[in-house]
Amino acid sequence: MTALALVVVCAVLLTAGRGLASGATGEVLGLRFGGDGQRTRVVVDLERSTRGVVIDDGAGGRVTLALSGVAAGRGLGGAGSGLVSGYRVANAGGASRVQLDLAQTAEIERRFLLPPGDGVPQFRYVIDLKAKSAAAATPRASTAAAAPARAPRRQATSGRRLIVVDAGHGGRDPGAAGAQSRESAVTLAAALMLKSELERTGRYRVRLTRDSDVYVGLYRRVQIARDAGADLFISLHADAGADPATRGASVYTLSEQGAGRAVREFTRGDNWHRSLNLPGRDPSVDRILLDMTQRATQNRSAQFARVLLTHLEAAERPLLRRSHRDAGLAVLLAPDVPAVLLEMGFITNPEDERALNDERARRRLMRAVAEGIDRYFNEPAPGMMMASAALSSGGRP
């Protein structure tokens, strides 16, 4: 027992000594990456707060930052993702030096610190990187040839994307109830504000599934988006739970089971191929093309969900621990319109309900959503082609 106690004491002293020697009282826990070759988010998980200082800004093929007050422990390193080919974290006096080797020329777009909260126990230092060639790539991505995940029928002659915003519930379906408000009123106020924020940019046309307290069927909401040739569909809701302490936003995309349901729904009639711009000559070929279209739409929806969550987090919006979820929700079933359902917070939580009904907080949230939509359309689409885009010339695959 005496020998064991001596070993424990030595281990404690060694750990404490390492922290004291470096002047740090916390450690870097790890790095995470998200995004792609145009924009990449690097998240550094930390035990304590820090202040970052840029040493290399990316001009020489490397981004380096010093994070004060945190140690690198035994050091970290490995392969990166997107704009980052590899990374290393090492001790540097009373700080950690985070070195990001770039896969191509890039620069720091922004950086900020997020404190622990809403189920996330650690601090997070966020570094957003942007390829210097992103601006040149954006116009090409807007054409039909370079944006394969967009059907030809959605190319707006005005050059502005069409966003369909769905205010959940309404009329005879008031939705969930909070202490002071109902979900249908909260979602309508948010939808009207999001419409205003998007139109203010001059880059979007916006259509609402409802602009008053009326009931609109779930499948009708989907059809509105499809009939309008929407580039994106976003359904706004407020969550509810039995525990009033539960709070935070989350984003839903279509599950695999829901995708199968969507295909079944759209192949019930005899002329289902016409609404998807499919040739209708061979049912088996059309079914394969429909599956391709559905998969491309799911990929785009998931891409938007990830982008949206990073902007909500940056706006310090509380998020659920598992903030990206999937389900077979009816409003997500369109096989050819990327769609998400945003649960803006829990109406059954006092803090969330207060924020949902506060105009300034609501505007900040909808501005973050609008910024997420901007970033989504500036990112390249996943490498999969929409069936109808492949058939845009003479109906030949």
mmCIF file of C-alpha atoms in Angstrom:
data_model
loop_
_atom_site.group_PDB
_atom_site.id
_atom_site.type_symbol
_atom_site.label_atom_id
_atom_site.label_comp_id
_atom_site.label_asym_id
_atom_site.label_seq_id
_atom_site.Cartn_x
_atom_site.Cartn_y
_atom_site.Cartn_z
ATOM 1 C CA MET A 1 0.000 0.000 0.000
ATOM 2 C CA THR A 2 2.885 2.347 0.845
ATOM 3 C CA ALA A 3 4.504 1.710 -2.554
ATOM 4 C CA LEU A 4 1.181 2.257 -4.348
ATOM 5 C CA ALA A 5 0.601 5.522 -2.514
ATOM 6 C CA LEU A 6 4.102 6.661 -3.447
ATOM 7 C CA VAL A 7 3.422 5.940 -7.135
ATOM 8 C CA VAL A 8 0.138 7.898 -7.025
ATOM 9 C CA VAL A 9 1.795 10.881 -5.333
ATOM 10 C CA CYS A 10 4.609 10.898 -7.890
ATOM 11 C CA ALA A 11 2.146 10.797 -10.760
ATOM 12 C CA VAL A 12 0.184 13.712 -9.323
ATOM 13 C CA LEU A 13 3.340 15.737 -8.761
ATOM 14 C CA LEU A 14 4.582 14.986 -12.279
ATOM 15 C CA THR A 15 1.301 16.151 -13.837
ATOM 16 C CA ALA A 16 1.193 19.272 -11.689
ATOM 17 C CA GLY A 17 4.840 20.006 -12.431
ATOM 18 C CA ARG A 18 4.238 19.816 -16.179
ATOM 19 C CA GLY A 19 1.396 22.330 -15.892
ATOM 20 C CA LEU A 20 3.406 24.648 -13.648
ATOM 21 C CA ALA A 21 6.472 24.456 -15.898
ATOM 22 C CA SER A 22 4.473 25.586 -18.881
ATOM 23 C CA GLY A 23 2.529 28.208 -16.982
ATOM 24 C CA ALA A 24 -0.722 26.552 -18.078
ATOM 25 C CA THR A 25 -3.587 25.340 -15.926
ATOM 26 C CA GLY A 26 -5.515 23.434 -18.599
ATOM 27 C CA GLU A 27 -4.871 21.350 -21.680
ATOM 28 C CA VAL A 28 -5.849 21.058 -25.318
ATOM 29 C CA LEU A 29 -8.216 18.086 -25.473
ATOM 30 C CA GLY A 30 -8.322 17.617 -29.239
ATOM 31 C CA LEU A 31 -9.099 19.086 -32.659
ATOM 32 C CA ARG A 32 -12.137 18.586 -34.898
ATOM 33 C CA PHE A 33 -12.709 19.539 -38.514
ATOM 34 C CA GLY A 34 -15.753 20.310 -40.621
ATOM 35 C CA GLY A 35 -16.430 21.732 -44.060
ATOM 36 C CA ASP A 36 -14.680 21.211 -47.371
ATOM 37 C CA GLY A 37 -12.043 22.552 -49.747
ATOM 38 C CA GLN A 38 -13.611 26.021 -49.885
ATOM 39 C CA ARG A 39 -14.370 26.631 -46.219
ATOM 40 C CA THR A 40 -13.167 24.576 -43.260
ATOM 41 C CA ARG A 41 -13.981 24.984 -39.584
ATOM 42 C CA VAL A 42 -11.363 23.901 -37.042
ATOM 43 C CA VAL A 43 -12.597 23.429 -33.477
ATOM 44 C CA VAL A 44 -9.992 23.168 -30.713
ATOM 45 C CA ASP A 45 -11.472 21.604 -27.562
ATOM 46 C CA LEU A 46 -9.964 23.048 -24.361
ATOM 47 C CA GLU A 47 -10.144 22.516 -20.613
ATOM 48 C CA ARG A 48 -10.151 26.246 -19.903
ATOM 49 C CA SER A 49 -10.573 29.650 -21.486
ATOM 50 C CA THR A 50 -7.809 31.021 -23.661
ATOM 51 C CA ARG A 51 -6.730 33.949 -25.799
ATOM 52 C CA GLY A 52 -5.494 33.234 -29.316
ATOM 53 C CA VAL A 53 -2.717 35.091 -31.109
ATOM 54 C CA VAL A 54 -2.089 34.565 -34.830
ATOM 55 C CA ILE A 55 1.528 33.802 -35.702
ATOM 56 C CA ASP A 56 1.139 32.637 -39.329
ATOM 57 C CA ASP A 57 -1.921 33.840 -41.252
ATOM 58 C CA GLY A 58 -1.832 31.269 -44.057
ATOM 59 C CA ALA A 59 0.206 33.248 -46.594
ATOM 60 C CA GLY A 60 3.082 30.756 -46.404
ATOM 61 C CA GLY A 61 0.906 27.650 -46.605
ATOM 62 C CA ARG A 62 0.487 27.414 -42.852
ATOM 63 C CA VAL A 63 -1.767 28.839 -40.155
ATOM 64 C CA THR A 64 -0.246 28.982 -36.679
ATOM 65 C CA LEU A 65 -1.829 30.277 -33.478
ATOM 66 C CA ALA A 66 -0.643 30.503 -29.888
ATOM 67 C CA LEU A 67 -3.325 29.697 -27.292
ATOM 68 C CA SER A 68 -2.331 31.164 -23.946
ATOM 69 C CA GLY A 69 -2.864 29.419 -20.634
ATOM 70 C CA VAL A 70 -3.360 25.904 -22.026
ATOM 71 C CA ALA A 71 -0.788 23.144 -22.397
ATOM 72 C CA ALA A 72 -0.504 20.645 -25.222
ATOM 73 C CA GLY A 73 0.111 17.777 -22.829
ATOM 74 C CA ARG A 74 2.169 15.200 -24.710
ATOM 75 C CA GLY A 75 1.295 16.913 -27.971
ATOM 76 C CA LEU A 76 -1.240 16.180 -30.669
ATOM 77 C CA GLY A 77 -0.988 15.712 -34.396
ATOM 78 C CA GLY A 78 -2.500 13.994 -37.376
ATOM 79 C CA ALA A 79 -4.228 14.366 -40.711
ATOM 80 C CA GLY A 80 -6.606 17.243 -41.278
ATOM 81 C CA SER A 81 -9.661 17.683 -43.470
ATOM 82 C CA GLY A 82 -10.842 20.131 -46.124
ATOM 83 C CA LEU A 83 -8.360 23.017 -46.336
ATOM 84 C CA VAL A 84 -6.115 21.443 -43.669
ATOM 85 C CA SER A 85 -3.775 18.656 -44.757
ATOM 86 C CA GLY A 86 -2.330 18.061 -41.297
ATOM 87 C CA TYR A 87 -1.939 19.595 -37.855
ATOM 88 C CA ARG A 88 0.347 19.637 -34.834
ATOM 89 C CA VAL A 89 -0.139 20.954 -31.305
ATOM 90 C CA ALA A 90 2.938 21.510 -29.137
ATOM 91 C CA ASN A 91 3.878 23.306 -25.938
ATOM 92 C CA ALA A 92 5.378 26.766 -26.323
ATOM 93 C CA GLY A 93 6.189 28.308 -22.967
ATOM 94 C CA GLY A 94 2.936 29.129 -21.192
ATOM 95 C CA ALA A 95 0.899 28.459 -24.307
ATOM 96 C CA SER A 96 0.075 25.834 -26.898
ATOM 97 C CA ARG A 97 1.106 26.338 -30.483
ATOM 98 C CA VAL A 98 -1.486 25.048 -32.964
ATOM 99 C CA GLN A 99 -0.015 24.584 -36.437
ATOM 100 C CA LEU A 100 -2.310 23.881 -39.393
ATOM 101 C CA ASP A 101 -0.633 22.838 -42.649
ATOM 102 C CA LEU A 102 -2.810 23.969 -45.554
ATOM 103 C CA ALA A 103 -3.811 21.826 -48.509
ATOM 104 C CA GLN A 104 -4.160 24.997 -50.619
ATOM 105 C CA THR A 105 -3.878 28.757 -50.228
ATOM 106 C CA ALA A 106 -6.300 29.903 -47.528
ATOM 107 C CA GLU A 107 -6.805 32.591 -44.933
ATOM 108 C CA ILE A 108 -8.478 32.996 -41.558
ATOM 109 C CA GLU A 109 -12.041 34.191 -42.086
ATOM 110 C CA ARG A 110 -12.837 34.553 -38.387
ATOM 111 C CA ARG A 111 -12.018 33.035 -35.000
ATOM 112 C CA PHE A 112 -13.774 33.075 -31.628
ATOM 113 C CA LEU A 113 -14.042 31.321 -28.267
ATOM 114 C CA LEU A 114 -17.164 29.469 -27.128
ATOM 115 C CA PRO A 115 -17.621 28.742 -23.413
ATOM 116 C CA PRO A 116 -19.062 25.475 -22.032
ATOM 117 C CA GLY A 117 -22.843 25.251 -21.962
ATOM 118 C CA ASP A 118 -25.948 23.270 -22.843
ATOM 119 C CA GLY A 119 -24.396 19.852 -22.557
ATOM 120 C CA VAL A 120 -20.958 20.784 -23.934
ATOM 121 C CA PRO A 121 -18.518 20.573 -20.986
ATOM 122 C CA GLN A 122 -15.412 22.111 -22.603
ATOM 123 C CA PHE A 123 -14.319 25.437 -24.041
ATOM 124 C CA ARG A 124 -14.020 25.567 -27.837
ATOM 125 C CA TYR A 125 -11.706 27.808 -29.824
ATOM 126 C CA VAL A 126 -13.100 28.028 -33.361
ATOM 127 C CA ILE A 127 -11.041 28.911 -36.444
ATOM 128 C CA ASP A 128 -12.875 29.390 -39.750
ATOM 129 C CA LEU A 129 -10.649 29.083 -42.811
ATOM 130 C CA LYS A 130 -11.577 30.243 -46.310
ATOM 131 C CA ALA A 131 -9.858 29.344 -49.569
ATOM 132 C CA LYS A 132 -8.522 32.426 -51.321
ATOM 133 C CA SER A 133 -9.908 31.013 -54.563
ATOM 134 C CA ALA A 134 -13.452 30.689 -53.113
ATOM 135 C CA ALA A 135 -14.681 33.943 -54.637
ATOM 136 C CA ALA A 136 -13.537 32.886 -58.083
ATOM 137 C CA ALA A 137 -15.147 29.472 -57.716
ATOM 138 C CA THR A 138 -18.545 30.764 -56.650
ATOM 139 C CA PRO A 139 -19.845 31.998 -60.055
ATOM 140 C CA ARG A 140 -18.986 28.647 -61.661
ATOM 141 C CA ALA A 141 -20.828 26.793 -58.921
ATOM 142 C CA SER A 142 -24.004 28.723 -59.753
ATOM 143 C CA THR A 143 -24.257 27.320 -63.288
ATOM 144 C CA ALA A 144 -26.201 24.201 -64.167
ATOM 145 C CA ALA A 145 -23.077 22.349 -65.291
ATOM 146 C CA ALA A 146 -21.076 23.005 -62.118
ATOM 147 C CA ALA A 147 -23.935 22.576 -59.637
ATOM 148 C CA PRO A 148 -25.075 19.002 -60.414
ATOM 149 C CA ALA A 149 -27.309 18.766 -57.361
ATOM 150 C CA ARG A 150 -29.736 21.298 -58.823
ATOM 151 C CA ALA A 151 -32.407 20.402 -61.356
ATOM 152 C CA PRO A 152 -32.664 22.647 -64.461
ATOM 153 C CA ARG A 153 -36.220 23.676 -63.609
ATOM 154 C CA ARG A 154 -34.856 25.499 -60.537
ATOM 155 C CA GLN A 155 -32.608 27.923 -62.373
ATOM 156 C CA ALA A 156 -34.227 31.275 -61.585
ATOM 157 C CA THR A 157 -34.148 33.735 -64.472
ATOM 158 C CA SER A 158 -33.639 36.526 -61.949
ATOM 159 C CA GLY A 159 -30.456 34.863 -60.674
ATOM 160 C CA ARG A 160 -31.880 34.833 -57.139
ATOM 161 C CA ARG A 161 -32.356 31.599 -55.217
ATOM 162 C CA LEU A 162 -35.871 30.699 -54.124
ATOM 163 C CA ILE A 163 -36.234 29.790 -50.451
ATOM 164 C CA VAL A 164 -39.492 28.371 -49.108
ATOM 165 C CA VAL A 165 -39.901 29.095 -45.387
ATOM 166 C CA ASP A 166 -42.458 26.997 -43.553
ATOM 167 C CA ALA A 167 -43.935 28.297 -40.289
ATOM 168 C CA GLY A 168 -44.864 25.091 -38.481
ATOM 169 C CA HIS A 169 -48.434 24.399 -37.313
ATOM 170 C CA GLY A 170 -51.156 27.070 -37.518
ATOM 171 C CA GLY A 171 -54.945 27.404 -37.444
ATOM 172 C CA ARG A 172 -56.577 24.359 -35.857
ATOM 173 C CA ASP A 173 -53.106 22.976 -35.089
ATOM 174 C CA PRO A 174 -51.516 25.402 -32.587
ATOM 175 C CA GLY A 175 -48.586 23.082 -31.819
ATOM 176 C CA ALA A 176 -46.808 22.907 -28.473
ATOM 177 C CA ALA A 177 -47.674 25.218 -25.594
ATOM 178 C CA GLY A 178 -45.312 27.174 -23.401
ATOM 179 C CA ALA A 179 -46.113 29.154 -20.273
ATOM 180 C CA GLN A 180 -46.846 32.311 -22.280
ATOM 181 C CA SER A 181 -47.111 31.345 -25.954
ATOM 182 C CA ARG A 182 -48.065 28.762 -28.553
ATOM 183 C CA GLU A 183 -45.751 27.240 -31.116
ATOM 184 C CA SER A 184 -47.795 28.345 -34.143
ATOM 185 C CA ALA A 185 -47.424 32.023 -33.186
ATOM 186 C CA VAL A 186 -43.705 31.697 -32.467
ATOM 187 C CA THR A 187 -42.965 29.983 -35.790
ATOM 188 C CA LEU A 188 -44.966 32.525 -37.803
ATOM 189 C CA ALA A 189 -43.111 35.444 -36.221
ATOM 190 C CA ALA A 190 -39.775 33.738 -36.951
ATOM 191 C CA ALA A 191 -40.757 32.920 -40.563
ATOM 192 C CA LEU A 192 -41.736 36.533 -41.267
ATOM 193 C CA MET A 193 -38.450 37.751 -39.800
ATOM 194 C CA LEU A 194 -36.387 35.223 -41.765
ATOM 195 C CA LYS A 195 -38.167 36.328 -44.953
ATOM 196 C CA SER A 196 -37.240 39.924 -44.154
ATOM 197 C CA GLU A 197 -33.601 39.044 -43.437
ATOM 198 C CA LEU A 198 -33.220 37.055 -46.659
ATOM 199 C CA GLU A 199 -34.930 39.606 -48.890
ATOM 200 C CA ARG A 200 -32.856 42.385 -47.371
ATOM 201 C CA THR A 201 -29.740 40.845 -48.955
ATOM 202 C CA GLY A 202 -31.207 41.104 -52.456
ATOM 203 C CA ARG A 203 -29.953 37.588 -53.214
ATOM 204 C CA TYR A 204 -33.119 35.595 -52.535
ATOM 205 C CA ARG A 205 -36.771 35.283 -53.359
ATOM 206 C CA VAL A 206 -38.789 33.960 -50.426
ATOM 207 C CA ARG A 207 -42.136 32.214 -50.313
ATOM 208 C CA LEU A 208 -43.963 31.379 -47.097
ATOM 209 C CA THR A 209 -46.175 28.320 -46.758
ATOM 210 C CA ARG A 210 -48.412 30.501 -44.573
ATOM 211 C CA ASP A 211 -48.368 34.172 -43.613
ATOM 212 C CA SER A 212 -51.246 34.119 -41.110
ATOM 213 C CA ASP A 213 -52.741 31.821 -38.490
ATOM 214 C CA VAL A 214 -54.160 29.247 -40.896
ATOM 215 C CA TYR A 215 -53.815 25.494 -41.181
ATOM 216 C CA VAL A 216 -51.803 24.083 -44.099
ATOM 217 C CA GLY A 217 -51.559 20.311 -44.550
ATOM 218 C CA LEU A 218 -48.112 18.754 -44.235
ATOM 219 C CA TYR A 219 -48.023 17.330 -47.747
ATOM 220 C CA ARG A 220 -49.356 20.625 -49.103
ATOM 221 C CA ARG A 221 -46.331 22.388 -47.595
ATOM 222 C CA VAL A 222 -44.013 20.030 -49.473
ATOM 223 C CA GLN A 223 -45.979 20.522 -52.688
ATOM 224 C CA ILE A 224 -45.741 24.307 -52.382
ATOM 225 C CA ALA A 225 -41.952 23.997 -52.378
ATOM 226 C CA ARG A 226 -41.895 21.568 -55.316
ATOM 227 C CA ASP A 227 -44.389 23.510 -57.417
ATOM 228 C CA ALA A 228 -42.395 26.710 -56.869
ATOM 229 C CA GLY A 229 -39.122 25.014 -57.877
ATOM 230 C CA ALA A 230 -37.539 25.866 -54.520
ATOM 231 C CA ASP A 231 -33.775 25.760 -54.057
ATOM 232 C CA LEU A 232 -34.187 25.146 -50.328
ATOM 233 C CA PHE A 233 -37.012 24.377 -47.884
ATOM 234 C CA ILE A 234 -36.720 25.197 -44.180
ATOM 235 C CA SER A 235 -39.463 24.374 -41.691
ATOM 236 C CA LEU A 236 -39.432 26.312 -38.398
ATOM 237 C CA HIS A 237 -40.650 24.730 -35.160
ATOM 238 C CA ALA A 238 -40.353 25.038 -31.380
ATOM 239 C CA ASP A 239 -39.625 21.863 -29.426
ATOM 240 C CA ALA A 240 -41.360 20.640 -26.282
ATOM 241 C CA GLY A 241 -40.368 18.255 -23.504
ATOM 242 C CA ALA A 242 -41.556 16.879 -20.183
ATOM 243 C CA ASP A 243 -38.530 18.303 -18.336
ATOM 244 C CA PRO A 244 -38.667 22.130 -18.294
ATOM 245 C CA ALA A 245 -34.886 22.205 -17.822
ATOM 246 C CA THR A 246 -34.310 20.784 -21.313
ATOM 247 C CA ARG A 247 -33.382 23.461 -23.813
ATOM 248 C CA GLY A 248 -31.505 24.000 -27.060
ATOM 249 C CA ALA A 249 -31.951 24.049 -30.814
ATOM 250 C CA SER A 250 -31.598 21.102 -33.181
ATOM 251 C CA VAL A 251 -31.862 20.435 -36.918
ATOM 252 C CA TYR A 252 -33.601 17.468 -38.542
ATOM 253 C CA THR A 253 -32.907 15.989 -41.955
ATOM 254 C CA LEU A 254 -34.560 13.031 -43.642
ATOM 255 C CA SER A 255 -33.679 9.586 -42.287
ATOM 256 C CA GLU A 256 -32.949 6.533 -44.431
ATOM 257 C CA GLN A 257 -36.363 5.115 -43.519
ATOM 258 C CA GLY A 258 -37.936 8.436 -44.474
ATOM 259 C CA ALA A 259 -36.134 8.374 -47.815
ATOM 260 C CA GLY A 260 -37.690 5.002 -48.579
ATOM 261 C CA ARG A 261 -41.071 6.392 -47.606
ATOM 262 C CA ALA A 262 -40.548 9.387 -49.896
ATOM 263 C CA VAL A 263 -39.796 7.133 -52.865
ATOM 264 C CA ARG A 264 -42.912 5.064 -52.157
ATOM 265 C CA GLU A 265 -45.048 8.207 -51.885
ATOM 266 C CA PHE A 266 -43.825 9.555 -55.231
ATOM 267 C CA THR A 267 -44.134 6.299 -57.182
ATOM 268 C CA ARG A 268 -47.766 5.577 -56.303
ATOM 269 C CA GLY A 269 -49.305 7.222 -59.369
ATOM 270 C CA ASP A 270 -48.831 6.194 -62.988
ATOM 271 C CA ASN A 271 -47.207 9.469 -64.083
ATOM 272 C CA TRP A 272 -44.875 10.077 -61.161
ATOM 273 C CA HIS A 273 -41.828 10.341 -63.463
ATOM 274 C CA ARG A 274 -43.189 13.519 -65.084
ATOM 275 C CA SER A 275 -42.950 15.629 -61.935
ATOM 276 C CA LEU A 276 -39.255 14.721 -61.631
ATOM 277 C CA ASN A 277 -38.343 15.409 -65.269
ATOM 278 C CA LEU A 278 -37.692 11.713 -65.882
ATOM 279 C CA PRO A 279 -38.140 10.208 -69.367
ATOM 280 C CA GLY A 280 -40.860 7.692 -68.439
ATOM 281 C CA ARG A 281 -39.742 5.173 -71.026
ATOM 282 C CA ASP A 282 -38.426 2.473 -68.707
ATOM 283 C CA PRO A 283 -39.856 2.185 -65.152
ATOM 284 C CA SER A 284 -36.767 0.395 -63.844
ATOM 285 C CA VAL A 285 -34.430 3.112 -65.183
ATOM 286 C CA ASP A 286 -36.691 5.829 -63.832
ATOM 287 C CA ARG A 287 -36.627 4.190 -60.407
ATOM 288 C CA ILE A 288 -32.821 4.171 -60.405
ATOM 289 C CA LEU A 289 -32.765 7.831 -61.416
ATOM 290 C CA LEU A 290 -35.267 8.676 -58.698
ATOM 291 C CA ASP A 291 -33.031 6.963 -56.131
ATOM 292 C CA MET A 292 -30.089 9.028 -57.398
ATOM 293 C CA THR A 293 -32.127 12.206 -57.104
ATOM 294 C CA GLN A 294 -33.234 11.304 -53.581
ATOM 295 C CA ARG A 295 -29.661 10.547 -52.498
ATOM 296 C CA ALA A 296 -28.333 13.814 -53.919
ATOM 297 C CA THR A 297 -31.107 15.728 -52.113
ATOM 298 C CA GLN A 298 -30.276 13.987 -48.821
ATOM 299 C CA ASN A 299 -26.613 14.888 -49.238
ATOM 300 C CA ARG A 300 -27.443 18.534 -49.868
ATOM 301 C CA SER A 301 -29.859 18.627 -46.924
ATOM 302 C CA ALA A 302 -27.216 17.167 -44.603
ATOM 303 C CA GLN A 303 -24.670 19.679 -45.896
ATOM 304 C CA PHE A 304 -27.009 22.572 -45.111
ATOM 305 C CA ALA A 305 -27.791 21.146 -41.659
ATOM 306 C CA ARG A 306 -24.092 21.055 -40.776
ATOM 307 C CA VAL A 307 -23.511 24.599 -42.027
ATOM 308 C CA LEU A 308 -26.604 25.887 -40.223
ATOM 309 C CA LEU A 309 -25.536 24.377 -36.899
ATOM 310 C CA THR A 310 -22.110 26.025 -37.074
ATOM 311 C CA HIS A 311 -23.769 29.420 -37.548
ATOM 312 C CA LEU A 312 -26.220 28.818 -34.701
ATOM 313 C CA GLU A 313 -23.313 27.847 -32.473
ATOM 314 C CA ALA A 314 -21.347 30.926 -33.511
ATOM 315 C CA ALA A 315 -24.374 33.059 -32.608
ATOM 316 C CA GLU A 316 -24.189 31.457 -29.135
ATOM 317 C CA ARG A 317 -27.539 29.760 -29.614
ATOM 318 C CA PRO A 318 -27.858 26.866 -27.129
ATOM 319 C CA LEU A 319 -27.845 23.507 -28.924
ATOM 320 C CA LEU A 320 -28.938 20.071 -27.852
ATOM 321 C CA ARG A 321 -26.105 17.626 -27.227
ATOM 322 C CA ARG A 322 -27.114 15.682 -30.370
ATOM 323 C CA SER A 323 -28.069 18.673 -32.447
ATOM 324 C CA HIS A 324 -28.190 17.047 -35.917
ATOM 325 C CA ARG A 325 -30.995 14.490 -35.974
ATOM 326 C CA ASP A 326 -32.827 12.500 -38.612
ATOM 327 C CA ALA A 327 -36.442 11.430 -38.917
ATOM 328 C CA GLY A 328 -39.078 10.576 -41.494
ATOM 329 C CA LEU A 329 -40.985 13.826 -41.025
ATOM 330 C CA ALA A 330 -43.590 14.592 -43.697
ATOM 331 C CA VAL A 331 -42.239 18.072 -44.482
ATOM 332 C CA LEU A 332 -38.854 16.572 -45.401
ATOM 333 C CA LEU A 333 -40.147 14.096 -47.972
ATOM 334 C CA ALA A 334 -39.623 16.000 -51.245
ATOM 335 C CA PRO A 335 -37.140 13.908 -53.265
ATOM 336 C CA ASP A 336 -35.811 16.890 -55.215
ATOM 337 C CA VAL A 337 -35.781 19.853 -52.779
ATOM 338 C CA PRO A 338 -33.075 20.009 -50.051
ATOM 339 C CA ALA A 339 -34.963 20.424 -46.772
ATOM 340 C CA VAL A 340 -34.377 20.758 -43.035
ATOM 341 C CA LEU A 341 -36.592 21.215 -40.015
ATOM 342 C CA LEU A 342 -35.183 23.628 -37.427
ATOM 343 C CA GLU A 343 -36.311 23.244 -33.836
ATOM 344 C CA MET A 344 -35.439 26.744 -32.631
ATOM 345 C CA GLY A 345 -35.541 25.834 -28.943
ATOM 346 C CA PHE A 346 -37.849 24.371 -26.308
ATOM 347 C CA ILE A 347 -41.014 26.354 -25.773
ATOM 348 C CA THR A 348 -41.404 24.398 -22.521
ATOM 349 C CA ASN A 349 -38.135 25.852 -21.188
ATOM 350 C CA PRO A 350 -38.479 29.332 -19.614
ATOM 351 C CA GLU A 351 -35.218 30.703 -21.070
ATOM 352 C CA ASP A 352 -35.829 29.330 -24.554
ATOM 353 C CA GLU A 353 -39.428 30.544 -24.565
ATOM 354 C CA ARG A 354 -38.325 34.002 -23.515
ATOM 355 C CA ALA A 355 -35.774 34.106 -26.341
ATOM 356 C CA LEU A 356 -38.290 32.805 -28.885
ATOM 357 C CA ASN A 357 -40.665 35.637 -28.008
ATOM 358 C CA ASP A 358 -38.045 38.385 -27.721
ATOM 359 C CA GLU A 359 -37.763 40.350 -30.967
ATOM 360 C CA ARG A 360 -34.060 41.095 -30.654
ATOM 361 C CA ALA A 361 -33.172 37.488 -29.821
ATOM 362 C CA ARG A 362 -35.401 36.230 -32.632
ATOM 363 C CA ARG A 363 -33.745 38.586 -35.132
ATOM 364 C CA ARG A 364 -30.306 37.435 -34.050
ATOM 365 C CA LEU A 365 -31.372 33.810 -34.546
ATOM 366 C CA MET A 366 -32.895 34.432 -37.968
ATOM 367 C CA ARG A 367 -29.848 36.434 -39.026
ATOM 368 C CA ALA A 368 -27.695 33.415 -38.144
ATOM 369 C CA VAL A 369 -30.017 31.221 -40.244
ATOM 370 C CA ALA A 370 -29.755 33.659 -43.166
ATOM 371 C CA GLU A 371 -25.950 33.648 -42.882
ATOM 372 C CA GLY A 372 -26.025 29.845 -42.874
ATOM 373 C CA ILE A 373 -28.106 29.878 -46.063
ATOM 374 C CA ASP A 374 -25.577 32.258 -47.661
ATOM 375 C CA ARG A 375 -22.681 29.974 -46.797
ATOM 376 C CA TYR A 376 -24.549 26.874 -47.983
ATOM 377 C CA PHE A 377 -25.056 28.313 -51.460
ATOM 378 C CA ASN A 378 -21.412 29.412 -51.626
ATOM 379 C CA GLU A 379 -20.121 25.911 -50.889
ATOM 380 C CA PRO A 380 -19.682 23.349 -53.680
ATOM 381 C CA ALA A 381 -22.324 20.638 -53.869
ATOM 382 C CA PRO A 382 -21.434 17.056 -52.916
ATOM 383 C CA GLY A 383 -20.174 15.015 -55.823
ATOM 384 C CA MET A 384 -23.431 13.399 -56.929
ATOM 385 C CA MET A 385 -25.659 14.332 -59.856
ATOM 386 C CA MET A 386 -29.367 14.939 -59.775
ATOM 387 C CA ALA A 387 -31.205 12.588 -62.116
ATOM 388 C CA SER A 388 -33.099 15.401 -63.798
ATOM 389 C CA ALA A 389 -29.884 17.367 -64.367
ATOM 390 C CA ALA A 390 -28.421 14.346 -66.138
ATOM 391 C CA LEU A 391 -31.507 14.241 -68.333
ATOM 392 C CA SER A 392 -31.639 17.934 -69.169
ATOM 393 C CA SER A 393 -30.423 17.348 -72.723
ATOM 394 C CA GLY A 394 -32.880 15.364 -74.803
ATOM 395 C CA GLY A 395 -33.893 13.088 -71.956
ATOM 396 C CA ARG A 396 -30.714 10.940 -72.278
ATOM 397 C CA PRO A 397 -28.708 9.883 -69.196
#
